[in-house]
Amino acid sequence: MTTEEVEEVMVSDFDSRTEPFRKELLAHCYRMLASVHEAEDAVQETYLRAWRSWSGFEERSSVRVWLYRIATNVCLTALEQRGRRALPSGLGAPASDLSPGSPPDDPSVLFVEPIAESLVLDDPATIVTTRESLRLALIAALQYLPAKQRAVLILREVLAFPAAEVATMLDTSVAAVKSTLQRARARLDENPTEAIVEPDDPRAQALLADYVSGFENADMAALERALRADAAIEMVGTTAWFNGRVMCLQLLASAVGSPGDWRMLPIVANGQPAVGAYFKGEAYGIAVLTPTATGLTHIHVFSTPSLVTHFGLPLTPPAP
């Protein structure tokens, strides 16, 4: 065989054995980094490093374990070079009036980004477990863990890798993995998260319908019906967040405008019902809803117009 033919065979072998893991690796990197853009870069770097090492891969572990080892270490390196990502509620007290929020004073503080379900879900059999591990509240909570604790918790609790494999991935001992996992669990348990209704559950669909109707028809009664008494709205990208149904309804009343001003296209983000939002014919951003059996507890508003394209939506809404 010629050199070109040998390389062709190697490329074909590499692609066939590594490509099936691309989506789950993106989900893993997203859990680590809380940013779709950074996660995509990390996956690209993972595959680049894997290709460079492919000829020397001795199959001492499975291809999947080997790729996760590379991806996790790529993420750990990335985390050394920047501050943590957060949601507004993690940066300070709720707003006491309707003044617009401002970016954080500390430029090293970045914000959690939402992720489209289509980017990370492939296998219908894993939909529920994947959704649970991508909830916005969990992603934000993970960012408070030191990077190594975060990696161990995700690899052990979310991905169910044995402690021995995690120890190999992180070049540490099984005892250290177990100790790190214990500390990570303890920190997460300090902020327990409430059970969220699946986005295709009729209760979640009813809450989503009220939210959409509230904006598209300027129907404040629908919005009031959807919100729980302890609901919160977070304006991601600023430090502003609003706590309690009364304050949230005041904010929403100032935003809904007239019937027809808003168009809401239902999507799924982070395993939660969400909408691509358009105001007067122009993209506004994404709103991610947190539905429970008793109403919406959170609305996370990401007012970045270009975000809609990451969810497969156009920059201008289609005709009704």
CSV table of C-alpha atoms in Angstrom, one decimal:
chain,number,residue,atom,x,y,z
A,1,MET,CA,0.0,0.0,0.0
A,2,THR,CA,1.1,3.5,-0.7
A,3,THR,CA,1.6,6.1,2.1
A,4,GLU,CA,-1.6,7.8,1.0
A,5,GLU,CA,-3.6,4.6,1.1
A,6,VAL,CA,-2.2,3.7,4.6
A,7,GLU,CA,-3.3,7.1,5.9
A,8,GLU,CA,-6.7,6.8,4.3
A,9,VAL,CA,-7.2,3.5,6.1
A,10,MET,CA,-6.0,5.1,9.4
A,11,VAL,CA,-8.4,8.0,9.0
A,12,SER,CA,-11.3,5.7,8.2
A,13,ASP,CA,-10.5,3.5,11.2
A,14,PHE,CA,-10.2,6.6,13.5
A,15,ASP,CA,-13.4,8.1,12.3
A,16,SER,CA,-15.5,4.9,12.6
A,17,ARG,CA,-14.2,4.2,16.1
A,18,THR,CA,-14.3,7.7,17.6
A,19,GLU,CA,-17.1,9.6,15.9
A,20,PRO,CA,-19.9,7.7,17.7
A,21,PHE,CA,-18.8,9.4,21.0
A,22,ARG,CA,-18.7,13.0,19.7
A,23,LYS,CA,-22.1,14.1,21.1
A,24,GLU,CA,-21.6,12.5,24.5
A,25,LEU,CA,-18.2,14.1,24.7
A,26,LEU,CA,-19.7,17.5,23.9
A,27,ALA,CA,-22.2,17.0,26.8
A,28,HIS,CA,-19.3,16.1,29.1
A,29,CYS,CA,-17.3,19.1,28.1
A,30,TYR,CA,-20.4,21.3,28.5
A,31,ARG,CA,-20.9,20.0,32.1
A,32,MET,CA,-17.3,20.8,32.9
A,33,LEU,CA,-17.2,24.2,31.2
A,34,ALA,CA,-20.9,25.5,31.2
A,35,SER,CA,-20.3,27.0,27.8
A,36,VAL,CA,-21.3,25.6,24.4
A,37,HIS,CA,-18.6,27.5,22.6
A,38,GLU,CA,-15.9,26.3,25.0
A,39,ALA,CA,-17.2,22.8,25.0
A,40,GLU,CA,-17.2,22.6,21.2
A,41,ASP,CA,-13.6,23.9,21.2
A,42,ALA,CA,-12.6,21.3,23.8
A,43,VAL,CA,-14.1,18.5,21.7
A,44,GLN,CA,-12.2,19.7,18.7
A,45,GLU,CA,-9.0,19.7,20.7
A,46,THR,CA,-9.8,16.3,22.0
A,47,TYR,CA,-10.2,14.8,18.6
A,48,LEU,CA,-7.0,16.6,17.4
A,49,ARG,CA,-5.0,15.1,20.2
A,50,ALA,CA,-6.6,11.7,19.8
A,51,TRP,CA,-5.7,11.7,16.1
A,52,ARG,CA,-2.1,12.7,16.8
A,53,SER,CA,-1.9,9.8,19.2
A,54,TRP,CA,-3.9,7.2,17.2
A,55,SER,CA,-1.0,5.3,15.8
A,56,GLY,CA,0.3,4.7,19.3
A,57,PHE,CA,-3.1,3.8,20.9
A,58,GLU,CA,-2.4,0.4,22.5
A,59,GLU,CA,-6.0,-0.4,23.5
A,60,ARG,CA,-5.1,-0.7,27.2
A,61,SER,CA,-8.6,0.8,27.7
A,62,SER,CA,-11.6,1.2,25.5
A,63,VAL,CA,-11.7,4.0,22.9
A,64,ARG,CA,-14.4,5.6,24.9
A,65,VAL,CA,-12.4,5.7,28.1
A,66,TRP,CA,-9.4,6.9,26.3
A,67,LEU,CA,-11.4,9.8,24.7
A,68,TYR,CA,-12.9,10.8,28.0
A,69,ARG,CA,-9.4,10.9,29.5
A,70,ILE,CA,-8.3,13.3,26.8
A,71,ALA,CA,-11.4,15.4,27.0
A,72,THR,CA,-11.4,15.7,30.7
A,73,ASN,CA,-7.8,16.9,30.8
A,74,VAL,CA,-8.5,19.4,28.0
A,75,CYS,CA,-11.3,20.8,30.1
A,76,LEU,CA,-9.1,20.9,33.2
A,77,THR,CA,-6.5,22.9,31.3
A,78,ALA,CA,-9.1,25.3,30.0
A,79,LEU,CA,-10.5,25.9,33.5
A,80,GLU,CA,-7.0,27.0,34.7
A,81,GLN,CA,-7.2,29.9,32.4
A,82,ARG,CA,-10.5,31.6,33.3
A,83,GLY,CA,-12.9,32.4,36.1
A,84,ARG,CA,-16.0,30.4,36.9
A,85,ARG,CA,-19.4,30.7,35.1
A,86,ALA,CA,-22.5,31.6,37.1
A,87,LEU,CA,-26.1,32.6,36.9
A,88,PRO,CA,-27.2,36.0,38.3
A,89,SER,CA,-28.7,34.4,41.5
A,90,GLY,CA,-25.2,33.2,42.3
A,91,LEU,CA,-23.7,36.7,42.2
A,92,GLY,CA,-25.7,38.6,44.7
A,93,ALA,CA,-29.1,39.5,46.3
A,94,PRO,CA,-32.3,39.8,44.2
A,95,ALA,CA,-33.3,43.2,42.8
A,96,SER,CA,-35.4,45.4,44.9
A,97,ASP,CA,-36.8,47.4,41.9
A,98,LEU,CA,-37.1,47.0,38.2
A,99,SER,CA,-33.9,48.8,37.3
A,100,PRO,CA,-32.0,47.0,34.5
A,101,GLY,CA,-29.1,45.0,35.6
A,102,SER,CA,-25.5,45.5,34.6
A,103,PRO,CA,-22.6,43.2,33.8
A,104,PRO,CA,-20.6,42.0,36.9
A,105,ASP,CA,-17.9,44.3,38.2
A,106,ASP,CA,-15.5,41.5,38.1
A,107,PRO,CA,-14.6,40.8,34.4
A,108,SER,CA,-13.4,37.3,35.2
A,109,VAL,CA,-17.0,36.3,36.0
A,110,LEU,CA,-18.7,34.7,33.0
A,111,PHE,CA,-22.2,33.3,32.6
A,112,VAL,CA,-23.6,29.8,32.1
A,113,GLU,CA,-24.7,29.3,28.5
A,114,PRO,CA,-27.8,27.2,27.5
A,115,ILE,CA,-27.4,24.2,25.2
A,116,ALA,CA,-29.6,22.8,22.6
A,117,GLU,CA,-30.8,19.2,23.2
A,118,SER,CA,-30.1,18.3,19.6
A,119,LEU,CA,-26.4,18.9,20.1
A,120,VAL,CA,-26.0,16.3,22.7
A,121,LEU,CA,-28.8,13.8,22.5
A,122,ASP,CA,-28.5,10.8,20.1
A,123,ASP,CA,-29.9,7.8,21.8
A,124,PRO,CA,-33.6,7.8,22.8
A,125,ALA,CA,-32.8,5.4,25.6
A,126,THR,CA,-30.6,7.9,27.3
A,127,ILE,CA,-32.9,11.0,27.0
A,128,VAL,CA,-34.1,11.1,30.6
A,129,THR,CA,-30.7,10.6,32.2
A,130,THR,CA,-29.0,13.0,29.8
A,131,ARG,CA,-31.6,15.7,30.4
A,132,GLU,CA,-31.2,15.4,34.2
A,133,SER,CA,-27.5,15.9,34.0
A,134,LEU,CA,-27.9,19.1,31.9
A,135,ARG,CA,-30.4,21.0,34.0
A,136,LEU,CA,-29.4,24.6,34.3
A,137,ALA,CA,-29.4,24.5,38.1
A,138,LEU,CA,-27.1,21.5,38.1
A,139,ILE,CA,-24.7,23.0,35.6
A,140,ALA,CA,-24.5,26.2,37.6
A,141,ALA,CA,-24.0,24.3,40.9
A,142,LEU,CA,-21.2,22.3,39.3
A,143,GLN,CA,-19.3,25.5,38.6
A,144,TYR,CA,-18.9,26.1,42.3
A,145,LEU,CA,-16.9,22.9,42.7
A,146,PRO,CA,-13.1,23.0,42.2
A,147,ALA,CA,-12.2,21.7,38.7
A,148,LYS,CA,-10.9,18.3,39.9
A,149,GLN,CA,-13.9,17.7,42.1
A,150,ARG,CA,-16.2,18.6,39.3
A,151,ALA,CA,-14.4,16.2,37.0
A,152,VAL,CA,-14.6,13.3,39.5
A,153,LEU,CA,-18.3,13.9,40.3
A,154,ILE,CA,-19.2,14.0,36.6
A,155,LEU,CA,-17.2,10.9,35.7
A,156,ARG,CA,-18.4,8.9,38.6
A,157,GLU,CA,-22.0,10.1,39.2
A,158,VAL,CA,-23.2,11.1,35.8
A,159,LEU,CA,-21.2,8.8,33.5
A,160,ALA,CA,-20.8,5.9,36.0
A,161,PHE,CA,-17.2,5.2,35.2
A,162,PRO,CA,-15.6,2.9,37.9
A,163,ALA,CA,-13.3,4.6,40.4
A,164,ALA,CA,-10.3,2.8,39.0
A,165,GLU,CA,-10.9,4.1,35.5
A,166,VAL,CA,-11.4,7.7,36.8
A,167,ALA,CA,-8.2,7.4,38.7
A,168,THR,CA,-6.4,6.4,35.5
A,169,MET,CA,-8.0,9.3,33.6
A,170,LEU,CA,-6.9,11.8,36.2
A,171,ASP,CA,-3.5,10.2,37.0
A,172,THR,CA,-4.4,9.8,40.6
A,173,SER,CA,-5.2,6.9,43.0
A,174,VAL,CA,-8.6,5.2,43.6
A,175,ALA,CA,-8.5,6.4,47.3
A,176,ALA,CA,-8.0,10.0,46.1
A,177,VAL,CA,-11.0,9.6,43.7
A,178,LYS,CA,-13.2,8.3,46.5
A,179,SER,CA,-12.2,11.1,48.8
A,180,THR,CA,-12.7,13.8,46.1
A,181,LEU,CA,-16.1,12.4,45.2
A,182,GLN,CA,-17.1,12.6,48.9
A,183,ARG,CA,-16.2,16.2,49.2
A,184,ALA,CA,-17.9,17.1,45.9
A,185,ARG,CA,-21.1,15.4,46.9
A,186,ALA,CA,-21.1,17.2,50.3
A,187,ARG,CA,-20.8,20.6,48.5
A,188,LEU,CA,-23.6,19.8,46.1
A,189,ASP,CA,-25.9,18.6,48.9
A,190,GLU,CA,-25.7,22.0,50.5
A,191,ASN,CA,-27.8,23.3,47.6
A,192,PRO,CA,-30.4,20.6,46.7
A,193,THR,CA,-32.3,21.0,43.5
A,194,GLU,CA,-36.1,20.4,43.2
A,195,ALA,CA,-37.5,17.8,40.9
A,196,ILE,CA,-38.2,19.2,37.4
A,197,VAL,CA,-41.1,18.0,35.2
A,198,GLU,CA,-39.9,16.6,31.9
A,199,PRO,CA,-40.5,19.0,28.9
A,200,ASP,CA,-42.9,16.6,27.2
A,201,ASP,CA,-45.0,16.1,30.3
A,202,PRO,CA,-48.5,17.5,30.0
A,203,ARG,CA,-47.9,19.7,33.1
A,204,ALA,CA,-44.8,21.2,31.6
A,205,GLN,CA,-46.5,21.7,28.2
A,206,ALA,CA,-49.4,23.5,30.0
A,207,LEU,CA,-47.0,25.9,31.7
A,208,LEU,CA,-45.1,26.5,28.5
A,209,ALA,CA,-48.4,27.3,26.8
A,210,ASP,CA,-49.3,29.8,29.5
A,211,TYR,CA,-45.9,31.4,29.1
A,212,VAL,CA,-46.2,31.7,25.3
A,213,SER,CA,-49.7,33.0,25.5
A,214,GLY,CA,-48.7,35.5,28.1
A,215,PHE,CA,-46.2,37.1,25.8
A,216,GLU,CA,-47.9,36.6,22.4
A,217,ASN,CA,-51.3,37.8,23.7
A,218,ALA,CA,-50.1,40.2,26.4
A,219,ASP,CA,-52.0,38.0,28.8
A,220,MET,CA,-50.9,38.7,32.3
A,221,ALA,CA,-53.4,36.3,33.7
A,222,ALA,CA,-51.7,33.4,31.9
A,223,LEU,CA,-48.3,34.4,33.2
A,224,GLU,CA,-49.7,34.7,36.8
A,225,ARG,CA,-51.2,31.3,36.4
A,226,ALA,CA,-47.8,29.8,35.3
A,227,LEU,CA,-45.7,31.3,38.1
A,228,ARG,CA,-45.3,29.7,41.5
A,229,ALA,CA,-45.3,32.1,44.5
A,230,ASP,CA,-41.5,31.6,44.9
A,231,ALA,CA,-40.7,32.0,41.2
A,232,ALA,CA,-37.6,33.9,40.1
A,233,ILE,CA,-36.6,35.5,36.8
A,234,GLU,CA,-32.9,35.8,36.0
A,235,MET,CA,-31.5,38.1,33.3
A,236,VAL,CA,-28.4,36.2,32.4
A,237,GLY,CA,-25.6,38.4,31.2
A,238,THR,CA,-26.3,40.9,34.0
A,239,THR,CA,-26.4,40.7,37.8
A,240,ALA,CA,-30.2,41.3,37.8
A,241,TRP,CA,-32.6,38.7,39.1
A,242,PHE,CA,-36.1,39.0,40.5
A,243,ASN,CA,-37.5,36.9,43.3
A,244,GLY,CA,-41.2,36.2,44.1
A,245,ARG,CA,-44.3,36.2,42.0
A,246,VAL,CA,-45.2,39.8,42.7
A,247,MET,CA,-41.8,41.2,41.6
A,248,CYS,CA,-41.7,38.8,38.6
A,249,LEU,CA,-45.2,39.9,37.4
A,250,GLN,CA,-44.2,43.5,37.7
A,251,LEU,CA,-41.2,42.8,35.5
A,252,LEU,CA,-43.2,40.8,33.0
A,253,ALA,CA,-45.9,43.5,32.9
A,254,SER,CA,-43.2,46.0,31.9
A,255,ALA,CA,-42.0,43.7,29.1
A,256,VAL,CA,-45.0,42.1,27.4
A,257,GLY,CA,-46.1,45.2,25.4
A,258,SER,CA,-49.1,44.7,23.1
A,259,PRO,CA,-50.6,41.6,21.6
A,260,GLY,CA,-48.4,40.6,18.6
A,261,ASP,CA,-45.2,42.3,19.8
A,262,TRP,CA,-43.7,39.0,20.8
A,263,ARG,CA,-43.4,35.6,19.0
A,264,MET,CA,-42.3,32.6,21.0
A,265,LEU,CA,-41.1,29.4,19.3
A,266,PRO,CA,-41.0,26.3,21.6
A,267,ILE,CA,-37.7,24.5,21.9
A,268,VAL,CA,-35.8,22.3,24.5
A,269,ALA,CA,-32.7,23.7,26.2
A,270,ASN,CA,-30.8,21.9,29.0
A,271,GLY,CA,-33.5,19.2,29.1
A,272,GLN,CA,-36.1,21.9,30.0
A,273,PRO,CA,-38.9,23.6,28.0
A,274,ALA,CA,-37.7,26.8,26.5
A,275,VAL,CA,-38.6,29.3,23.8
A,276,GLY,CA,-36.8,31.2,21.1
A,277,ALA,CA,-38.1,34.7,21.6
A,278,TYR,CA,-38.7,37.4,18.9
A,279,PHE,CA,-39.7,41.0,19.6
A,280,LYS,CA,-41.3,43.0,16.8
A,281,GLY,CA,-40.0,40.7,14.1
A,282,GLU,CA,-36.4,40.5,15.4
A,283,ALA,CA,-34.6,37.8,17.4
A,284,TYR,CA,-34.4,38.6,21.1
A,285,GLY,CA,-32.8,35.5,22.6
A,286,ILE,CA,-33.7,32.3,24.6
A,287,ALA,CA,-35.8,31.9,27.7
A,288,VAL,CA,-35.4,28.6,29.6
A,289,LEU,CA,-38.3,27.6,31.9
A,290,THR,CA,-38.0,25.4,35.0
A,291,PRO,CA,-41.3,23.6,35.4
A,292,THR,CA,-42.4,21.7,38.5
A,293,ALA,CA,-45.6,20.0,39.4
A,294,THR,CA,-46.8,23.2,41.1
A,295,GLY,CA,-45.7,25.8,38.5
A,296,LEU,CA,-42.6,27.6,37.1
A,297,THR,CA,-39.9,28.2,39.7
A,298,HIS,CA,-37.4,29.9,37.3
A,299,ILE,CA,-37.2,31.7,34.0
A,300,HIS,CA,-33.7,32.2,32.8
A,301,VAL,CA,-33.6,34.9,30.1
A,302,PHE,CA,-30.6,34.9,27.7
A,303,SER,CA,-31.0,38.1,25.7
A,304,THR,CA,-28.5,37.3,23.0
A,305,PRO,CA,-30.2,37.4,19.6
A,306,SER,CA,-27.7,35.1,17.9
A,307,LEU,CA,-28.5,32.3,20.4
A,308,VAL,CA,-31.6,31.4,18.4
A,309,THR,CA,-29.5,30.1,15.6
A,310,HIS,CA,-27.8,27.6,17.9
A,311,PHE,CA,-31.2,26.1,18.5
A,312,GLY,CA,-31.9,25.8,14.7
A,313,LEU,CA,-34.1,28.8,14.6
A,314,PRO,CA,-34.0,31.7,12.1
A,315,LEU,CA,-33.0,35.3,13.1
A,316,THR,CA,-36.5,36.4,12.0
A,317,PRO,CA,-39.6,34.4,13.0
A,318,PRO,CA,-41.4,32.4,10.3
A,319,ALA,CA,-44.9,33.5,9.4
A,320,PRO,CA,-47.5,32.4,11.9
